[in-house]
Tab-separated table of C-alpha atoms and ligand atoms in Angstrom:
chain	number	residue	atom	x	y	z
A	97	MET	CA	-0.109	0.112	0.083
A	98	GLU	CA	1.112	3.469	-0.731
A	99	ALA	CA	1.593	6.217	2.164
A	100	GLN	CA	-1.267	8.186	0.591
A	101	ASP	CA	-3.682	5.058	0.582
A	102	ASN	CA	-2.768	4.565	4.219
A	103	MET	CA	-3.573	7.830	5.194
A	104	LEU	CA	-6.863	7.682	3.197
A	105	LEU	CA	-7.693	4.419	4.751
A	106	ASN	CA	-6.979	5.820	8.245
A	107	LYS	CA	-9.011	8.712	7.559
A	108	ARG	CA	-12.186	6.455	6.665
A	109	LEU	CA	-11.676	4.239	9.594
A	110	GLU	CA	-11.746	7.243	11.982
A	111	MET	CA	-14.714	8.622	10.196
A	112	ILE	CA	-16.487	5.175	10.606
A	113	THR	CA	-15.413	4.684	14.470
A	114	THR	CA	-16.162	7.974	15.571
A	115	ALA	CA	-19.730	7.719	14.442
A	116	LEU	CA	-20.163	4.334	16.237
A	117	PRO	CA	-21.775	4.044	19.661
A	118	GLN	CA	-19.286	1.921	22.038
A	119	ALA	CA	-19.707	-1.650	21.036
A	120	THR	CA	-19.842	-4.048	23.797
A	121	PRO	CA	-19.144	-7.815	23.066
A	122	GLY	CA	-22.829	-8.767	23.368
A	123	SER	CA	-23.838	-6.033	20.897
A	124	LEU	CA	-21.634	-7.015	18.239
A	125	ALA	CA	-24.162	-9.818	16.922
A	126	THR	CA	-26.690	-7.160	16.643
A	127	PRO	CA	-26.412	-5.172	13.453
A	128	ILE	CA	-26.076	-1.697	14.356
A	129	GLU	CA	-27.973	0.194	11.566
A	130	LYS	CA	-28.430	3.945	11.119
A	131	PRO	CA	-24.963	5.687	12.082
A	132	ILE	CA	-22.772	3.410	10.231
A	133	LEU	CA	-25.042	2.986	7.196
A	134	LYS	CA	-25.099	6.692	7.236
A	135	VAL	CA	-21.479	7.395	7.535
A	136	LEU	CA	-20.320	4.387	5.155
A	137	LYS	CA	-22.744	5.557	2.408
A	138	SER	CA	-20.748	8.469	1.473
A	139	PRO	CA	-17.724	8.902	3.748
A	140	ILE	CA	-15.967	10.738	1.057
A	141	PRO	CA	-18.637	11.901	-1.611
A	142	PRO	CA	-17.608	10.159	-4.984
A	143	GLY	CA	-16.937	13.476	-6.830
A	144	GLU	CA	-14.171	14.155	-4.220
A	145	LEU	CA	-12.369	10.857	-4.364
A	146	SER	CA	-9.086	11.205	-6.599
A	147	VAL	CA	-9.027	8.998	-9.754
A	148	VAL	CA	-7.216	6.191	-8.404
A	149	GLU	CA	-9.556	5.924	-5.157
A	150	ARG	CA	-12.595	6.154	-7.556
A	151	SER	CA	-11.293	3.254	-9.438
A	152	LYS	CA	-10.992	1.287	-6.448
A	153	GLN	CA	-14.398	2.011	-5.406
A	154	LEU	CA	-15.758	1.142	-8.879
A	155	ALA	CA	-13.942	-2.163	-8.735
A	156	ALA	CA	-15.127	-3.128	-5.358
A	157	TRP	CA	-18.768	-2.087	-5.575
A	158	THR	CA	-19.017	-4.066	-9.076
A	159	ALA	CA	-17.538	-7.395	-7.634
A	160	VAL	CA	-19.735	-6.850	-4.567
A	161	ASP	CA	-22.761	-6.741	-6.836
A	162	ASP	CA	-21.904	-9.692	-8.925
A	163	TYR	CA	-20.561	-12.092	-6.072
A	164	VAL	CA	-22.073	-11.152	-2.779
A	165	LYS	CA	-25.189	-13.065	-3.229
A	166	PRO	CA	-28.225	-12.345	-0.830
A	167	HIS	CA	-28.165	-16.059	0.367
A	168	PHE	CA	-24.287	-16.056	1.120
A	169	ARG	CA	-23.741	-16.589	4.910
A	170	VAL	CA	-19.971	-16.491	5.353
A	171	ILE	CA	-18.025	-13.854	3.475
A	172	GLY	CA	-14.231	-13.176	3.715
A	173	ILE	CA	-12.873	-9.672	3.823
A	174	GLY	CA	-9.357	-8.900	2.840
A	175	SER	CA	-6.847	-6.206	3.455
A	176	GLY	CA	-5.565	-2.858	2.056
A	177	SER	CA	-6.905	0.188	0.835
A	178	THR	CA	-9.526	-1.221	-1.574
A	179	VAL	CA	-11.352	-3.458	0.738
A	180	PRO	CA	-13.040	-0.618	2.689
A	181	TYR	CA	-14.888	0.042	-0.543
A	182	VAL	CA	-16.048	-3.658	-0.758
A	183	VAL	CA	-17.442	-3.452	2.957
A	184	GLU	CA	-19.094	-0.094	1.881
A	185	ARG	CA	-20.998	-1.672	-0.545
A	186	ILE	CA	-21.801	-4.797	1.698
A	187	VAL	CA	-23.009	-2.465	4.525
A	188	ASN	CA	-25.343	-0.830	1.848
A	189	GLN	CA	-26.997	-4.023	0.989
A	190	GLY	CA	-28.831	-3.312	4.176
A	191	ALA	CA	-29.020	-4.504	7.791
A	192	GLU	CA	-31.672	-7.163	6.769
A	193	ALA	CA	-29.167	-8.764	4.189
A	194	ASN	CA	-26.359	-8.599	6.700
A	195	LYS	CA	-27.855	-9.789	10.025
A	196	ASP	CA	-27.239	-13.609	9.540
A	197	ARG	CA	-23.898	-13.055	7.683
A	198	VAL	CA	-20.479	-13.767	9.333
A	199	PHE	CA	-17.536	-12.032	8.072
A	200	ILE	CA	-13.983	-13.614	8.318
A	201	PRO	CA	-11.089	-10.940	8.375
A	202	THR	CA	-7.619	-11.382	6.812
A	203	GLY	CA	-5.989	-9.466	9.456
A	204	PHE	CA	-6.059	-6.540	12.187
A	205	GLN	CA	-7.153	-4.077	9.763
A	206	SER	CA	-10.061	-6.062	8.135
A	207	LYS	CA	-11.360	-7.100	11.685
A	208	GLU	CA	-11.479	-3.360	12.632
A	209	LEU	CA	-13.370	-2.777	9.643
A	210	ILE	CA	-15.850	-5.514	10.120
A	211	VAL	CA	-16.243	-4.562	13.689
A	212	ALA	CA	-16.463	-0.829	12.992
A	213	SER	CA	-19.127	-1.563	10.329
A	214	GLY	CA	-21.464	-3.206	12.660
A	215	LEU	CA	-21.002	-6.395	10.774
A	216	ASN	CA	-20.818	-9.809	12.537
A	217	LEU	CA	-17.149	-10.997	13.075
A	218	GLY	CA	-16.072	-14.839	12.825
A	219	ASP	CA	-12.834	-16.628	12.264
A	220	VAL	CA	-11.924	-19.359	9.721
A	221	ASP	CA	-11.445	-21.827	12.529
A	222	GLN	CA	-15.103	-21.594	13.294
A	223	TYR	CA	-16.061	-21.260	9.474
A	224	PRO	CA	-13.400	-23.299	7.560
A	225	THR	CA	-15.645	-22.867	4.313
A	226	ILE	CA	-16.379	-19.585	2.961
A	227	ASP	CA	-18.932	-18.668	0.292
A	228	VAL	CA	-16.844	-15.729	-1.323
A	229	THR	CA	-13.774	-13.886	-0.354
A	230	LEU	CA	-13.043	-10.422	-1.658
A	231	ASP	CA	-9.485	-8.999	-1.658
A	232	GLY	CA	-7.225	-6.388	-3.274
A	233	ALA	CA	-4.031	-7.267	-4.895
A	234	ASP	CA	-0.769	-5.254	-5.647
A	235	GLU	CA	-0.535	-6.561	-9.303
A	236	VAL	CA	-2.499	-9.183	-11.268
A	237	ASP	CA	-1.425	-10.987	-14.420
A	238	VAL	CA	-3.516	-12.251	-17.403
A	239	GLN	CA	-3.997	-15.529	-15.792
A	240	LEU	CA	-5.214	-13.949	-12.530
A	241	ASN	CA	-1.933	-14.858	-10.757
A	242	CYS	CA	-1.357	-11.972	-8.332
A	243	ILE	CA	1.155	-10.493	-6.019
A	244	LYS	CA	-0.091	-9.822	-2.457
A	245	GLY	CA	1.286	-8.977	0.733
A	246	GLY	CA	2.203	-5.299	0.064
A	247	GLY	CA	0.696	-4.562	3.451
A	248	ALA	CA	2.197	-7.853	4.941
A	249	CYS	CA	-1.022	-9.556	5.170
A	250	HIS	CA	-0.554	-12.236	2.700
A	251	LEU	CA	-0.395	-15.342	5.049
A	252	ARG	CA	-4.048	-14.843	6.598
A	253	GLU	CA	-5.238	-13.694	3.193
A	254	LYS	CA	-4.020	-16.915	1.329
A	255	VAL	CA	-5.888	-19.119	4.121
A	256	ILE	CA	-9.141	-16.983	3.655
A	257	ALA	CA	-8.778	-17.150	0.029
A	258	GLU	CA	-8.136	-20.748	0.005
A	259	ALA	CA	-11.061	-21.401	2.381
A	260	ALA	CA	-13.397	-19.633	0.186
A	261	LEU	CA	-15.583	-21.361	-2.669
A	262	THR	CA	-14.928	-18.249	-4.812
A	263	PHE	CA	-11.967	-15.694	-4.528
A	264	ILE	CA	-12.413	-12.486	-6.276
A	265	LEU	CA	-9.927	-9.680	-6.668
A	266	VAL	CA	-10.623	-6.019	-6.778
A	267	ALA	CA	-8.055	-3.294	-7.716
A	268	ASP	CA	-7.391	-0.055	-9.569
A	269	TYR	CA	-6.082	0.010	-13.164
A	270	ARG	CA	-2.489	0.286	-12.144
A	271	LYS	CA	-2.620	-3.301	-10.976
A	272	ASN	CA	-3.853	-4.855	-14.199
A	273	VAL	CA	-0.683	-6.031	-16.041
A	274	GLU	CA	0.445	-8.560	-18.535
A	275	ARG	CA	3.173	-10.020	-16.241
A	276	LEU	CA	3.744	-9.687	-12.356
A	277	GLY	CA	6.453	-7.328	-11.523
A	278	THR	CA	5.535	-4.637	-14.264
A	279	ASN	CA	4.606	-1.767	-12.007
A	280	PHE	CA	4.955	-3.436	-8.652
A	281	LYS	CA	8.783	-3.322	-8.179
A	282	ALA	CA	9.067	-3.815	-4.521
A	283	GLY	CA	9.221	-7.613	-5.071
A	284	VAL	CA	7.656	-10.819	-3.738
A	285	PRO	CA	6.542	-10.305	-0.146
A	286	ILE	CA	7.524	-13.458	1.938
A	287	GLU	CA	6.465	-14.109	5.465
A	288	VAL	CA	9.320	-15.708	7.379
A	289	VAL	CA	9.849	-16.888	11.131
A	290	PRO	CA	12.122	-14.180	12.799
A	291	PHE	CA	15.061	-16.592	13.840
A	292	ALA	CA	15.413	-17.783	10.177
A	293	TYR	CA	15.298	-14.510	8.337
A	294	ALA	CA	19.041	-14.396	7.753
A	295	LYS	CA	19.050	-17.972	6.460
A	296	VAL	CA	16.175	-17.379	3.876
A	297	LEU	CA	17.750	-14.271	3.017
A	298	GLY	CA	20.992	-15.990	1.927
A	299	ASN	CA	18.729	-18.612	0.106
A	300	LEU	CA	16.945	-15.979	-1.961
A	301	HIS	CA	20.354	-14.178	-2.768
A	302	ASN	CA	22.561	-17.573	-3.581
A	303	VAL	CA	20.194	-20.082	-4.831
A	304	ILE	CA	16.615	-18.830	-5.642
A	305	GLY	CA	18.089	-15.725	-7.725
A	306	SER	CA	16.733	-12.576	-5.861
A	307	PRO	CA	20.077	-10.731	-5.114
A	308	LYS	CA	18.290	-7.571	-3.997
A	309	ALA	CA	16.072	-9.355	-1.466
A	310	HIS	CA	15.940	-7.578	1.888
A	311	LEU	CA	14.048	-7.275	5.144
A	312	ARG	CA	10.984	-5.042	5.222
A	313	MET	CA	11.767	-2.151	7.646
A	314	ALA	CA	9.111	-0.478	9.691
A	315	VAL	CA	8.376	3.151	9.172
A	316	ALA	CA	7.539	4.506	12.229
A	317	LYS	CA	9.112	2.022	14.442
A	318	ALA	CA	12.829	1.042	14.783
A	319	GLY	CA	13.389	-2.330	13.208
A	320	PRO	CA	11.679	-4.618	10.819
A	321	VAL	CA	8.036	-4.936	10.001
A	322	VAL	CA	6.213	-7.269	12.504
A	323	THR	CA	3.263	-9.132	10.852
A	324	ASP	CA	-0.111	-9.831	12.635
A	325	ASN	CA	1.527	-13.204	13.177
A	326	GLY	CA	4.488	-12.045	14.709
A	327	ASN	CA	6.800	-12.768	11.867
A	328	PHE	CA	9.037	-10.724	9.688
A	329	VAL	CA	8.750	-9.844	5.958
A	330	ILE	CA	11.256	-10.281	3.260
A	331	ASP	CA	10.801	-8.531	-0.383
A	332	ALA	CA	12.268	-10.452	-3.072
A	333	PRO	CA	12.715	-8.827	-6.642
A	334	PHE	CA	12.789	-11.261	-9.615
A	335	ASP	CA	13.770	-10.382	-13.108
A	336	GLU	CA	10.947	-10.216	-15.864
A	337	GLU	CA	12.378	-13.795	-17.410
A	338	THR	CA	11.816	-15.365	-13.776
A	339	MET	CA	8.280	-13.715	-13.235
A	340	LYS	CA	7.044	-15.231	-16.509
A	341	ASP	CA	6.244	-18.352	-14.012
A	342	PRO	CA	5.071	-17.282	-10.799
A	343	TYR	CA	4.062	-20.582	-9.724
A	344	THR	CA	7.516	-22.047	-9.873
A	345	VAL	CA	8.821	-19.013	-7.898
A	346	MET	CA	6.383	-19.568	-5.448
A	347	ALA	CA	6.911	-23.396	-5.048
A	348	LYS	CA	10.688	-22.908	-4.878
A	349	ILE	CA	10.396	-20.007	-2.171
A	350	LYS	CA	7.976	-22.171	-0.220
A	351	MET	CA	10.423	-25.044	-0.001
A	352	LEU	CA	12.704	-22.933	2.036
A	353	THR	CA	12.708	-24.049	5.880
A	354	GLY	CA	11.737	-20.920	7.792
A	355	VAL	CA	9.183	-19.547	5.155
A	356	VAL	CA	5.762	-19.128	6.345
A	357	GLU	CA	4.019	-17.920	3.272
A	358	VAL	CA	4.826	-16.302	-0.167
A	359	GLY	CA	2.910	-13.505	-1.528
A	360	LEU	CA	2.323	-15.190	-5.038
A	361	PHE	CA	-1.320	-16.341	-5.272
A	362	CYS	CA	-1.278	-18.566	-8.485
A	363	HIS	CA	-4.643	-20.235	-10.196
A	364	MET	CA	-6.661	-18.919	-7.262
A	365	ALA	CA	-8.989	-16.129	-8.261
A	366	ALA	CA	-12.126	-16.835	-10.300
A	367	ALA	CA	-12.345	-13.154	-11.366
A	368	ALA	CA	-10.536	-9.896	-11.029
A	369	TYR	CA	-12.091	-6.403	-11.121
A	370	PHE	CA	-10.248	-3.228	-12.160
A	371	GLY	CA	-11.654	0.003	-11.905
A	372	ASN	CA	-10.379	2.428	-14.690
A	373	GLN	CA	-9.889	6.025	-15.100
A	374	ASP	CA	-12.774	6.476	-17.477
A	375	GLY	CA	-15.292	5.097	-14.950
A	376	SER	CA	-15.571	1.839	-16.390
A	377	VAL	CA	-14.491	-1.593	-14.790
A	378	THR	CA	-12.571	-4.154	-16.643
A	379	VAL	CA	-13.644	-7.875	-15.411
A	380	LYS	CA	-11.429	-10.732	-16.045
A	381	THR	CA	-12.355	-14.165	-15.385
A	382	ASN	CA	-10.245	-17.305	-14.800
A	383	ASN	CA	-11.594	-18.857	-18.298
A	384	GLY	CA	-9.746	-16.205	-20.200
A	385	GLU	CA	-12.825	-13.897	-20.748
A	386	VAL	CA	-12.264	-10.023	-20.304
A	387	LYS	CA	-15.230	-7.683	-20.471
A	388	GLN	CA	-15.561	-3.999	-19.969
A	389	VAL	CA	-18.870	-2.902	-17.845
A	390	GLN	CA	-20.188	0.649	-16.996
A	391	PRO	CA	-21.317	0.708	-13.604
A	392	GLN	CA	-24.692	2.450	-13.102
B	471	R5P	O1	-0.857	-7.299	2.505
B	471	R5P	C1	-1.654	-6.649	1.825
B	471	R5P	C2	-2.601	-7.002	0.770
B	471	R5P	O2	-2.225	-8.313	-0.002
B	471	R5P	C3	-3.415	-5.973	0.165
B	471	R5P	O3	-4.659	-6.588	-0.244
B	471	R5P	C4	-2.616	-5.506	-1.231
B	471	R5P	O4	-1.378	-5.061	-0.630
B	471	R5P	C5	-3.284	-4.541	-2.257
B	471	R5P	O5	-3.701	-3.309	-1.420
B	471	R5P	P1	-4.517	-2.085	-1.937
B	471	R5P	O6	-5.702	-2.399	-2.260
B	471	R5P	O7	-4.030	-1.033	-0.784
B	471	R5P	O8	-3.499	-1.863	-3.214
């Protein structure tokens, strides 16, 4: 996620949470209606959103309209700056539609978002089968393989994606690429157990072919980023040729002892929604179909 995305996201969360009555554990099962709906309906008027933010919103809203069916009861909510628009649209389906649903988060951020939105919170150990999971991506290729983990959430994200009967990606136009690594240059995010990070870094440099792999450092904290699971993250850039086959890259890295999860999601998504600058949405499905839709 970019710094600007983070700021917007925090602003949106702040707006949502300040409008909420204090939630008590018992009250979470009861959808809190009016204040949240009002705030979420138009936290920032669409006309005031930047082009990128509006694109994220368009992608998220269209994907929710297509894939969050009225009868779905267990819904996975991903992480990042696009996902709040997913939640926004789900909340707008109304309290009646949401009262018997349970939402499964992919980390601290999405858990806060679910709670702040007055939706019912669950976990994947209670609900190992999820109807649909919607999540953002750092980049998506033509086969719907993607890089995830720009926000260090990819371990839980992959579990929640795998637990879902249908996994859907939502992103803005910058993420829609032919080949992974085209715009997202930070590298493949790799979650590692802390005591093994130096060994894994060595493996990446000397064996796997990522000489610039490095430990991700925190911004407002001394030392490395620590994930929601208490682990470290390594970012490993690969050359173009290598990224032509993301599945092999993923499999090789995953075999390194000390690696917990790799931020390459291959052959997992059923569809990807990309909001475009002109207000249209590109929808790609895993059967190779690409269509352009004009949300109303
Ligand atoms: O770890 C973070 C996640 O994989 C995000 O879904 C990914 O970084 C995309 O985030 P955004 O929607 O902010 O671009």
